[in-house]
């Protein structure tokens, strides 16, 4: 169990922190650990989704630019007499 005041790791059956001496509270530690784990899971899911969306936007932008350049090249070749 970790102390919520100083972060020191203490034995599971400890009542007081061996580093700062403040009283340890089991229920608050469990609640905080659960909240932190849930926030990390949600954050990782959001990050992976946004990076996938970003790569799709980048690839579609690249394809549009290539098609645009190809059209310009064809039009210029037609008008130049090839």
Coordinates of N, CA and C in Angstrom, one line a residue:
X1 N 0.8 -1.2 0.0 CA 0.0 0.0 0.0 C 0.9 1.2 0.0
X2 N 0.5 2.3 -0.7 CA 1.3 3.5 -0.8 C 0.6 4.6 0.0
X3 N 1.4 5.4 0.6 CA 0.9 6.5 1.4 C 0.4 7.6 0.4
X4 N -0.8 8.2 0.7 CA -1.3 9.2 -0.1 C -0.7 10.6 0.1
X5 N 0.1 10.7 1.2 CA 0.7 12.0 1.5 C 2.2 12.1 0.9
X6 N 2.9 11.0 1.0 CA 4.3 11.1 0.6 C 4.7 10.1 -0.5
X7 N 3.8 9.1 -0.8 CA 4.1 8.1 -1.8 C 4.9 6.9 -1.4
X8 N 5.3 6.8 -0.1 CA 6.1 5.7 0.4 C 5.3 4.4 0.3
X9 N 6.0 3.3 -0.1 CA 5.4 2.0 -0.1 C 5.4 1.4 1.3
X10 N 4.3 1.0 1.8 CA 4.2 0.4 3.2 C 3.6 -1.0 3.1
X11 N 3.8 -1.8 4.2 CA 3.2 -3.1 4.2 C 1.7 -3.0 4.2
X12 N 1.0 -4.0 3.7 CA -0.5 -4.0 3.6 C -1.2 -3.8 4.9
X13 N -0.6 -4.3 6.0 CA -1.3 -4.3 7.3 C -0.9 -3.0 8.1
X14 N -0.1 -2.1 7.5 CA 0.3 -0.9 8.3 C -0.8 0.0 8.5
X15 N -0.8 0.7 9.6 CA -1.8 1.7 10.0 C -1.3 3.1 9.7
X16 N 0.0 3.3 10.0 CA 0.7 4.6 9.8 C 1.8 4.4 8.8
X17 N 2.1 5.5 8.1 CA 3.2 5.5 7.1 C 4.6 5.4 7.8
X18 N 5.5 4.6 7.3 CA 6.8 4.5 8.0 C 7.7 5.6 7.6
X19 N 7.3 6.4 6.6 CA 8.1 7.5 6.2 C 7.7 8.9 6.8
X20 N 6.4 9.2 6.7 CA 5.9 10.5 7.2 C 5.1 10.4 8.5
X21 N 4.7 9.2 8.8 CA 4.0 8.9 10.1 C 2.5 9.2 10.0
X22 N 2.0 9.6 8.9 CA 0.5 9.9 8.8 C -0.3 8.7 8.7
X23 N -1.5 8.7 9.1 CA -2.4 7.5 9.1 C -2.7 7.1 7.6
X24 N -2.6 5.8 7.4 CA -3.0 5.3 6.1 C -4.4 4.9 6.0
X25 N -5.1 5.1 4.9 CA -6.5 4.8 4.8 C -6.7 3.9 3.5
X26 N -7.1 2.7 3.8 CA -7.2 1.7 2.7 C -8.2 2.0 1.6
X27 N -9.4 2.5 2.1 CA -10.5 2.7 1.1 C -10.1 3.8 0.1
X28 N -9.5 4.9 0.6 CA -9.1 6.0 -0.3 C -8.1 5.5 -1.3
X29 N -7.1 4.7 -0.9 CA -6.1 4.2 -1.8 C -6.6 3.4 -2.9
X30 N -7.6 2.5 -2.6 CA -8.2 1.6 -3.6 C -9.0 2.5 -4.6
X31 N -9.7 3.4 -4.1 CA -10.5 4.3 -5.0 C -9.6 5.1 -5.9
X32 N -8.5 5.6 -5.4 CA -7.6 6.4 -6.2 C -7.0 5.5 -7.3
X33 N -6.6 4.3 -6.9 CA -5.9 3.4 -7.9 C -6.9 3.1 -9.0
X34 N -8.2 2.8 -8.7 CA -9.2 2.5 -9.7 C -9.4 3.7 -10.6
X35 N -9.5 4.9 -10.1 CA -9.7 6.1 -10.9 C -8.5 6.3 -11.9
X36 N -7.3 6.2 -11.4 CA -6.1 6.4 -12.2 C -6.0 5.3 -13.3
X37 N -6.3 4.1 -13.0 CA -6.3 3.0 -14.0 C -7.4 3.3 -15.1
X38 N -8.6 3.7 -14.7 CA -9.6 4.0 -15.7 C -9.2 5.2 -16.6
X39 N -8.6 6.3 -16.0 CA -8.2 7.4 -16.8 C -7.1 7.0 -17.8
X40 N -6.2 6.2 -17.4 CA -5.2 5.7 -18.3 C -5.8 4.9 -19.5
X41 N -6.7 4.1 -19.2 CA -7.3 3.3 -20.2 C -8.1 4.2 -21.2
X42 N -8.8 5.1 -20.7 CA -9.6 6.0 -21.6 C -8.6 6.9 -22.4
X43 N -7.5 7.4 -21.8 CA -6.6 8.2 -22.5 C -5.9 7.4 -23.6
X44 N -5.5 6.2 -23.4 CA -4.9 5.4 -24.4 C -5.8 5.1 -25.6
X45 N -7.1 4.9 -25.3 CA -8.0 4.6 -26.3 C -8.2 5.8 -27.2
X46 N -8.3 7.0 -26.6 CA -8.5 8.2 -27.3 C -7.3 8.5 -28.2
X47 N -6.1 8.3 -27.6 CA -4.9 8.6 -28.3 C -4.7 7.7 -29.6
X48 N -5.0 6.4 -29.4 CA -4.9 5.5 -30.6 C -5.9 5.9 -31.7
X49 N -7.1 6.3 -31.3 CA -8.1 6.6 -32.3 C -7.7 7.9 -33.0
X50 N -7.2 8.9 -32.3 CA -6.9 10.2 -32.9 C -5.6 10.0 -33.8
X51 N -4.7 9.1 -33.5 CA -3.5 8.9 -34.4 C -3.9 8.2 -35.6
X52 N -4.9 7.3 -35.5 CA -5.4 6.6 -36.7 C -6.1 7.6 -37.6
X53 N -6.9 8.4 -37.1 CA -7.6 9.4 -37.9 C -6.6 10.4 -38.5
X54 N -5.6 10.8 -37.8 CA -4.6 11.7 -38.4 C -3.9 11.0 -39.5
X55 N -3.5 9.8 -39.4 CA -2.8 9.1 -40.5 C -3.7 9.0 -41.8
X56 N -5.0 8.8 -41.5 CA -5.9 8.7 -42.7 C -6.0 10.0 -43.4
X57 N -6.1 11.1 -42.6 CA -6.1 12.5 -43.2 C -4.8 12.7 -44.0
X58 N -3.7 12.3 -43.4 CA -2.4 12.6 -44.1 C -2.4 11.8 -45.4
X59 N -2.8 10.6 -45.4 CA -2.7 9.7 -46.6 C -3.7 10.3 -47.7
X60 N -4.9 10.7 -47.3 CA -5.9 11.2 -48.2 C -5.4 12.5 -48.8
X61 N -4.8 13.3 -48.0 CA -4.2 14.6 -48.5 C -3.1 14.3 -49.5
X62 N -2.3 13.4 -49.3 CA -1.2 13.0 -50.2 C -1.8 12.5 -51.5
X63 N -2.8 11.7 -51.5 CA -3.4 11.1 -52.7 C -4.1 12.2 -53.5
X64 N -4.8 13.2 -52.8 CA -5.4 14.3 -53.5 C -4.3 15.2 -54.2
X65 N -3.2 15.4 -53.6 CA -2.2 16.2 -54.2 C -1.6 15.5 -55.4
X66 N -1.4 14.2 -55.3 CA -0.8 13.5 -56.5 C -1.8 13.5 -57.6
X67 N -3.1 13.3 -57.4 CA -4.1 13.3 -58.5 C -4.1 14.7 -59.1
X68 N -4.1 15.7 -58.3 CA -4.1 17.1 -58.8 C -2.9 17.4 -59.7
X69 N -1.7 17.0 -59.2 CA -0.5 17.2 -60.1 C -0.6 16.4 -61.4
X70 N -1.1 15.2 -61.3 CA -1.3 14.4 -62.5 C -2.2 15.1 -63.5
X71 N -3.3 15.6 -63.0 CA -4.3 16.4 -63.9 C -3.6 17.6 -64.5
X72 N -2.9 18.3 -63.7 CA -2.2 19.5 -64.3 C -1.1 19.1 -65.3
X73 N -0.4 18.0 -65.1 CA 0.5 17.5 -66.1 C -0.1 17.1 -67.4
X74 N -1.3 16.4 -67.3 CA -2.0 16.0 -68.5 C -2.5 17.2 -69.3
X75 N -3.1 18.1 -68.6 CA -3.6 19.3 -69.2 C -2.5 20.1 -69.9
X76 N -1.3 20.2 -69.2 CA -0.2 21.0 -69.8 C 0.4 20.2 -71.0
X77 N 0.3 18.9 -71.0 CA 0.8 18.1 -72.1 C -0.1 18.2 -73.3
X78 N -1.4 18.3 -73.1 CA -2.4 18.5 -74.2 C -2.2 19.8 -74.9
X79 N -2.0 20.9 -74.1 CA -1.9 22.2 -74.6 C -0.6 22.5 -75.2
X80 N 0.4 21.8 -74.8 CA 1.8 22.0 -75.4 C 2.0 21.3 -76.7
X81 N 1.1 20.4 -77.1 CA 1.1 19.7 -78.4 C 1.8 18.3 -78.4
X82 N 1.9 17.7 -77.3 CA 2.5 16.3 -77.3 C 1.5 15.3 -77.9

